[in-house]
Coordinates of C-alpha atoms in Angstrom, one line a residue:
M14 CA -63.3 58.0 -99.5
V15 CA -59.7 59.9 -100.1
T16 CA -58.2 60.0 -103.5
M17 CA -55.1 60.5 -104.9
N18 CA -56.3 64.0 -106.1
D19 CA -56.9 65.1 -102.2
V20 CA -53.6 63.8 -101.5
A21 CA -52.1 66.4 -104.3
Q22 CA -54.3 69.5 -103.0
R23 CA -52.8 68.4 -99.6
A24 CA -49.4 68.2 -100.3
G25 CA -49.8 71.3 -103.1
V26 CA -49.3 68.9 -106.3
S27 CA -49.9 67.6 -109.1
V28 CA -51.4 64.1 -109.2
S29 CA -49.7 62.6 -111.5
T30 CA -46.2 63.6 -109.6
V31 CA -48.0 62.5 -106.9
S32 CA -48.3 58.6 -109.3
H33 CA -44.8 59.2 -109.8
V34 CA -43.6 58.9 -106.1
I35 CA -46.1 55.9 -105.4
N36 CA -45.8 54.2 -108.7
G37 CA -41.1 55.5 -109.2
T38 CA -41.6 55.7 -112.8
R39 CA -39.7 59.7 -112.3
F40 CA -37.4 61.2 -110.5
V41 CA -39.0 63.3 -107.7
R42 CA -37.5 66.0 -106.1
E43 CA -36.9 65.0 -102.3
E44 CA -38.5 68.2 -100.9
T45 CA -41.3 66.6 -102.8
R46 CA -41.1 63.3 -101.9
K47 CA -41.4 64.2 -98.4
Q48 CA -44.3 66.0 -99.0
V49 CA -46.0 63.6 -100.8
L50 CA -45.3 61.2 -97.8
A51 CA -46.8 63.6 -95.2
A52 CA -49.8 63.7 -97.5
I53 CA -50.6 60.5 -97.7
A54 CA -49.8 59.7 -94.0
D55 CA -51.9 62.8 -93.3
T56 CA -55.3 60.9 -95.2
G57 CA -55.1 58.0 -94.9
Y58 CA -54.4 57.9 -98.6
I59 CA -53.0 53.5 -100.0
H60 CA -53.3 52.2 -96.3
N61 CA -51.9 48.9 -97.3
T62 CA -48.6 47.9 -99.0
I63 CA -47.5 50.3 -101.0
A64 CA -48.4 52.9 -98.0
K65 CA -46.3 51.2 -95.8
S66 CA -43.3 50.4 -98.3
L67 CA -43.2 54.5 -98.6
V68 CA -42.6 54.4 -95.7
S69 CA -40.0 51.8 -94.8
G70 CA -38.2 51.6 -98.0
T71 CA -39.7 47.5 -97.6
T72 CA -41.6 46.4 -100.2
Q73 CA -43.3 43.2 -98.2
T74 CA -42.4 41.9 -101.5
I75 CA -39.9 38.6 -102.0
G76 CA -39.4 36.9 -105.3
L77 CA -38.9 33.5 -107.1
A78 CA -36.8 33.2 -110.0
I79 CA -37.7 29.3 -110.6
S80 CA -38.4 27.0 -113.7
A81 CA -42.1 26.6 -112.4
I82 CA -43.5 24.5 -114.5
S83 CA -41.1 21.8 -116.1
N84 CA -40.1 20.4 -113.2
F85 CA -43.0 18.7 -111.1
Y86 CA -41.4 19.0 -108.3
F87 CA -40.0 23.1 -108.5
A88 CA -43.3 23.4 -108.7
D89 CA -43.8 21.7 -104.5
L90 CA -40.9 23.1 -104.5
V91 CA -43.2 26.3 -104.6
S92 CA -45.6 25.9 -102.7
A93 CA -43.4 25.2 -100.0
I94 CA -42.1 28.7 -100.1
E95 CA -45.5 30.8 -101.0
V96 CA -46.4 29.2 -96.9
A97 CA -43.7 30.2 -95.7
V98 CA -43.4 33.5 -97.5
S99 CA -47.2 34.7 -96.3
Q100 CA -47.2 33.1 -92.6
A101 CA -44.3 35.7 -92.8
G102 CA -46.8 38.5 -93.6
Y103 CA -44.7 39.0 -96.6
T104 CA -46.2 38.5 -100.8
L105 CA -44.4 36.7 -103.5
L106 CA -43.5 37.0 -106.8
L107 CA -42.7 34.1 -109.0
A108 CA -40.6 34.8 -112.2
D109 CA -40.2 32.1 -114.5
T110 CA -36.3 31.3 -115.4
H111 CA -37.4 28.4 -118.4
D112 CA -34.3 27.1 -117.3
D113 CA -32.1 29.3 -118.9
S114 CA -29.3 31.5 -117.8
A115 CA -30.2 34.7 -119.8
K116 CA -34.2 35.0 -118.5
E117 CA -33.4 34.1 -115.8
L118 CA -31.3 37.1 -115.6
Q119 CA -33.6 38.8 -117.0
V120 CA -36.2 38.0 -114.4
V121 CA -33.6 38.5 -111.7
E122 CA -33.3 42.8 -113.1
A123 CA -37.4 42.4 -113.6
L124 CA -37.8 41.7 -109.6
H125 CA -35.1 43.8 -108.5
Q126 CA -36.8 46.5 -110.5
R127 CA -39.9 46.2 -108.3
R128 CA -38.3 46.1 -105.6
V129 CA -38.6 43.6 -104.2
D130 CA -37.1 42.6 -100.5
G131 CA -35.2 39.5 -101.3
V132 CA -34.9 36.9 -103.9
L133 CA -34.9 32.8 -104.6
L134 CA -33.2 31.5 -106.9
A135 CA -32.9 28.1 -108.2
T136 CA -30.4 28.8 -110.6
A137 CA -29.6 27.8 -113.7
A138 CA -26.3 28.2 -114.6
G139 CA -23.5 27.8 -112.8
P140 CA -21.7 30.3 -110.1
D141 CA -20.0 32.7 -112.8
G142 CA -23.4 33.3 -114.0
A143 CA -24.4 36.8 -114.3
A144 CA -28.1 36.2 -112.7
L145 CA -25.6 36.1 -109.5
R146 CA -23.2 38.4 -110.3
Y147 CA -26.4 40.7 -110.7
L148 CA -27.2 40.4 -107.2
G149 CA -23.7 39.9 -105.4
D150 CA -22.8 43.3 -107.1
L151 CA -26.0 45.5 -106.6
G152 CA -26.0 43.6 -103.0
V153 CA -29.5 41.9 -103.4
P154 CA -30.7 39.7 -100.4
T155 CA -30.8 36.2 -101.9
V156 CA -30.7 32.6 -100.5
L157 CA -30.0 29.7 -103.5
V158 CA -32.5 27.1 -103.4
D159 CA -32.3 23.9 -104.1
R160 CA -28.4 24.5 -106.5
C161 CA -26.1 25.1 -103.8
A162 CA -23.5 27.5 -106.1
S163 CA -22.3 29.1 -104.4
D164 CA -21.0 29.8 -100.8
A165 CA -20.3 33.7 -101.5
F166 CA -24.8 33.8 -101.3
D167 CA -26.9 32.0 -98.0
Q168 CA -28.1 28.4 -100.0
V169 CA -30.4 25.8 -98.8
G170 CA -31.3 22.3 -100.8
A171 CA -30.9 18.3 -100.4
E172 CA -27.8 16.1 -99.5
N173 CA -27.1 14.8 -102.7
L174 CA -23.7 13.5 -102.9
E175 CA -24.2 10.4 -100.0
A176 CA -27.9 10.0 -100.9
A177 CA -26.9 9.3 -104.6
A178 CA -24.7 6.9 -103.5
A179 CA -26.4 5.2 -101.0
L180 CA -29.5 4.9 -104.0
T181 CA -25.9 3.2 -105.9
T182 CA -24.7 1.1 -103.1
H183 CA -28.6 0.0 -102.0
L184 CA -28.2 -1.6 -106.0
A185 CA -24.9 -2.9 -105.5
E186 CA -25.9 -4.6 -102.0
S187 CA -28.2 -6.8 -104.4
G188 CA -25.2 -8.2 -106.7
H189 CA -25.2 -5.3 -110.0
R190 CA -22.5 -5.2 -111.2
R191 CA -23.5 -2.7 -114.0
I192 CA -25.2 -0.1 -113.0
A193 CA -25.5 3.1 -114.6
M194 CA -26.5 6.9 -113.9
I195 CA -28.7 9.1 -115.7
S196 CA -27.9 12.6 -115.0
G197 CA -29.4 15.7 -114.7
R198 CA -28.3 18.5 -117.6
T199 CA -24.7 19.2 -117.5
G200 CA -23.2 22.6 -115.4
L201 CA -26.2 22.4 -112.8
S202 CA -25.2 21.4 -109.1
T203 CA -27.4 18.9 -108.4
S204 CA -26.5 16.8 -111.9
D205 CA -22.9 17.1 -110.8
E206 CA -23.1 16.3 -106.8
R207 CA -25.5 13.1 -107.2
V208 CA -23.1 12.2 -110.1
A209 CA -20.0 12.3 -107.5
G210 CA -22.8 10.8 -105.7
Y211 CA -22.8 7.4 -108.3
R212 CA -19.2 7.3 -108.4
L213 CA -19.0 7.7 -105.2
G214 CA -21.1 4.7 -104.4
L215 CA -19.1 3.0 -107.4
E216 CA -16.3 3.2 -105.4
R217 CA -17.3 1.9 -102.2
S218 CA -19.3 -1.2 -103.3
A219 CA -15.5 -1.9 -105.4
L220 CA -16.9 -1.4 -108.7
A221 CA -14.6 -0.1 -111.8
P222 CA -16.3 3.4 -112.9
D223 CA -16.7 2.9 -116.8
D224 CA -17.8 6.8 -118.4
R225 CA -20.5 4.7 -120.9
L226 CA -22.4 4.3 -118.8
V227 CA -23.5 7.3 -116.9
V228 CA -26.2 9.8 -119.9
T229 CA -27.1 12.9 -118.9
G230 CA -30.8 12.6 -119.4
G231 CA -30.9 16.4 -120.2
S232 CA -33.0 16.5 -116.3
N233 CA -36.1 15.8 -118.8
A234 CA -38.5 12.9 -120.1
E235 CA -37.8 13.5 -123.5
Q236 CA -34.0 13.5 -123.3
A237 CA -33.6 10.7 -120.7
E238 CA -35.9 8.2 -123.0
Q239 CA -32.7 8.7 -125.6
A240 CA -30.6 8.1 -123.2
V241 CA -32.0 4.5 -121.7
R242 CA -32.2 3.4 -125.5
G243 CA -28.6 4.1 -125.5
L244 CA -27.9 2.7 -122.8
L245 CA -29.5 -0.6 -123.7
D246 CA -27.7 -0.5 -127.0
L247 CA -24.4 -1.3 -125.5
A248 CA -23.2 -4.4 -125.4
D249 CA -23.1 -5.3 -121.9
P250 CA -26.1 -2.7 -120.5
P251 CA -26.2 -2.0 -117.5
T252 CA -28.8 -4.3 -115.1
A253 CA -29.7 -1.9 -113.3
L254 CA -30.5 2.3 -113.9
V255 CA -29.8 4.9 -110.9
V256 CA -32.2 7.7 -112.1
A257 CA -31.2 11.4 -110.8
N258 CA -34.4 13.4 -110.9
N259 CA -37.8 13.5 -110.8
H260 CA -38.9 14.0 -115.0
M261 CA -36.1 12.1 -116.2
T262 CA -38.1 8.8 -114.1
I263 CA -41.0 9.0 -116.2
G264 CA -39.1 9.4 -119.2
A265 CA -37.6 6.1 -118.4
M266 CA -40.1 3.7 -117.3
R267 CA -42.1 5.5 -119.9
T268 CA -39.4 4.0 -122.6
L269 CA -39.3 0.7 -120.6
G270 CA -42.0 -0.2 -120.8
K271 CA -42.3 0.4 -124.3
L272 CA -39.9 -1.9 -125.5
G273 CA -40.9 -4.9 -123.1
V274 CA -38.2 -4.2 -120.8
R275 CA -39.7 -5.7 -117.2
V276 CA -39.1 -3.7 -113.9
P277 CA -37.7 -5.3 -111.9
D278 CA -37.3 -9.0 -113.7
D279 CA -35.3 -6.9 -116.7
I280 CA -34.0 -4.2 -115.0
V281 CA -33.8 -3.1 -111.6
L282 CA -33.7 1.2 -111.0
A283 CA -33.7 3.0 -107.9
A284 CA -34.2 6.9 -108.9
Y285 CA -33.4 10.5 -107.3
D286 CA -37.0 12.4 -105.9
D287 CA -40.1 11.4 -105.0
F288 CA -43.8 11.8 -106.1
E289 CA -47.1 11.6 -105.4
W290 CA -48.3 9.0 -107.5
A291 CA -44.3 6.8 -107.0
E292 CA -46.0 4.3 -104.8
H293 CA -49.0 3.8 -107.5
F294 CA -46.5 3.1 -110.6
R295 CA -46.3 -0.5 -110.8
P296 CA -43.9 -1.3 -109.6
R297 CA -44.2 1.1 -106.7
L298 CA -40.7 3.1 -107.0
T299 CA -38.0 3.5 -104.7
T300 CA -35.9 6.8 -104.4
M301 CA -34.7 9.1 -102.3
A302 CA -37.4 12.0 -101.1
Q303 CA -36.6 15.2 -100.5
P304 CA -37.5 17.2 -97.7
I305 CA -39.3 20.1 -100.4
Q306 CA -41.8 21.2 -97.4
E307 CA -38.4 22.0 -94.9
I308 CA -37.0 23.1 -98.9
G309 CA -39.0 25.7 -99.3
A310 CA -39.4 27.5 -95.0
R311 CA -36.0 27.0 -94.6
A312 CA -35.3 29.1 -97.9
V313 CA -37.3 32.2 -96.4
Q314 CA -36.1 32.2 -92.6
L315 CA -32.3 33.0 -94.7
L316 CA -34.0 35.3 -96.8
L317 CA -35.4 36.5 -93.6
S318 CA -32.6 36.5 -92.1
R319 CA -30.2 38.4 -94.8
I320 CA -32.7 41.9 -95.5
S321 CA -32.1 42.2 -91.6
D322 CA -29.3 41.4 -91.0
P323 CA -27.3 42.2 -94.2
R324 CA -23.7 41.5 -93.3
R325 CA -23.5 38.3 -91.4
P326 CA -21.2 35.6 -92.8
P327 CA -23.3 33.6 -95.5
E328 CA -24.5 29.5 -94.8
T329 CA -24.8 26.7 -96.3
V330 CA -28.1 24.7 -95.0
R331 CA -28.2 20.9 -96.2
L332 CA -31.0 19.3 -94.9
Q333 CA -31.3 14.8 -94.7
P334 CA -33.5 13.2 -98.3
R335 CA -35.4 9.9 -97.0
F336 CA -34.4 6.7 -98.6
M337 CA -38.6 5.4 -100.2
H338 CA -37.8 1.6 -100.6
R339 CA -40.2 -0.3 -102.7
E340 CA -40.4 -2.6 -105.5
S341 CA -38.6 -1.8 -108.4
C342 CA -35.0 -2.0 -106.9
G343 CA -35.8 -5.9 -107.6
C344 CA -36.0 -6.4 -103.9
A345 CA -39.6 -6.4 -103.4
Q346 CA -39.5 -9.0 -100.1
Q347 CA -37.9 -6.0 -97.7
A348 CA -39.9 -2.8 -99.2
G349 CA -41.9 -1.2 -97.1

């Protein structure tokens, strides 16, 4: 078996110099670096991705910066992305941003320092976030996933505006006039778009907006529970809820159950995001299901295109969600 010592002897350098060339841990003169690369090629040492990266300047790795723990949808999206990355012959490096802008910058910097060929990012901040500035300033091939925050980058996500409007008009068509919205965390592009879609649905249904009926659920179950309690405490509470993601839907349903409020008898509910057990809730949940597999595959496709052609114009891709009509919206006789 060829060892690093064999490479060092062939190149006429120390073993530590070979290590520094392979790992990029210290500056090595270009002439010496070429000697080491030639020795690696001659001896056949490290016949794997690392060796290829030294010769080609690529690492065959893609970094994914995403809040992988706090959201069921993102866990499914990570799985879809990993499949597409593997099929393309790359390795995925996953870094959890915890949906925190400071942490997001740290993990993006760490991925870049590991010399990933490109970055997929579900940004926790808006278009002026530090991580986006870092990636843009350094020209790192980047695709924004799910949260289409800046058209300066390639980005792919579900269509949010019309989908949220459709959920709202569906409830209005069933006779509801007090329709509330539990929105996601403030500042996220998906939150802004779904709230805008909700307001568009009210407008199309000739319903006057009431700011008291739009309450943030912080994109998590705990804050959604508080939001539901606040809405039910209003003097004129809503008869219908639009919930803007699956995690908040769990919190909303849990609170309604604790309070003895029956869905759909006492209040109806429709949610953005589908999840594996939505079909098994009682009542079954009416949702907008995002095309997770398509989003993951298209994001990887866009990134590979960006890596091969850095100068092409940035592209925004919006994929259509699917309306899953079940019983929680109160029209079980029509649900499929």
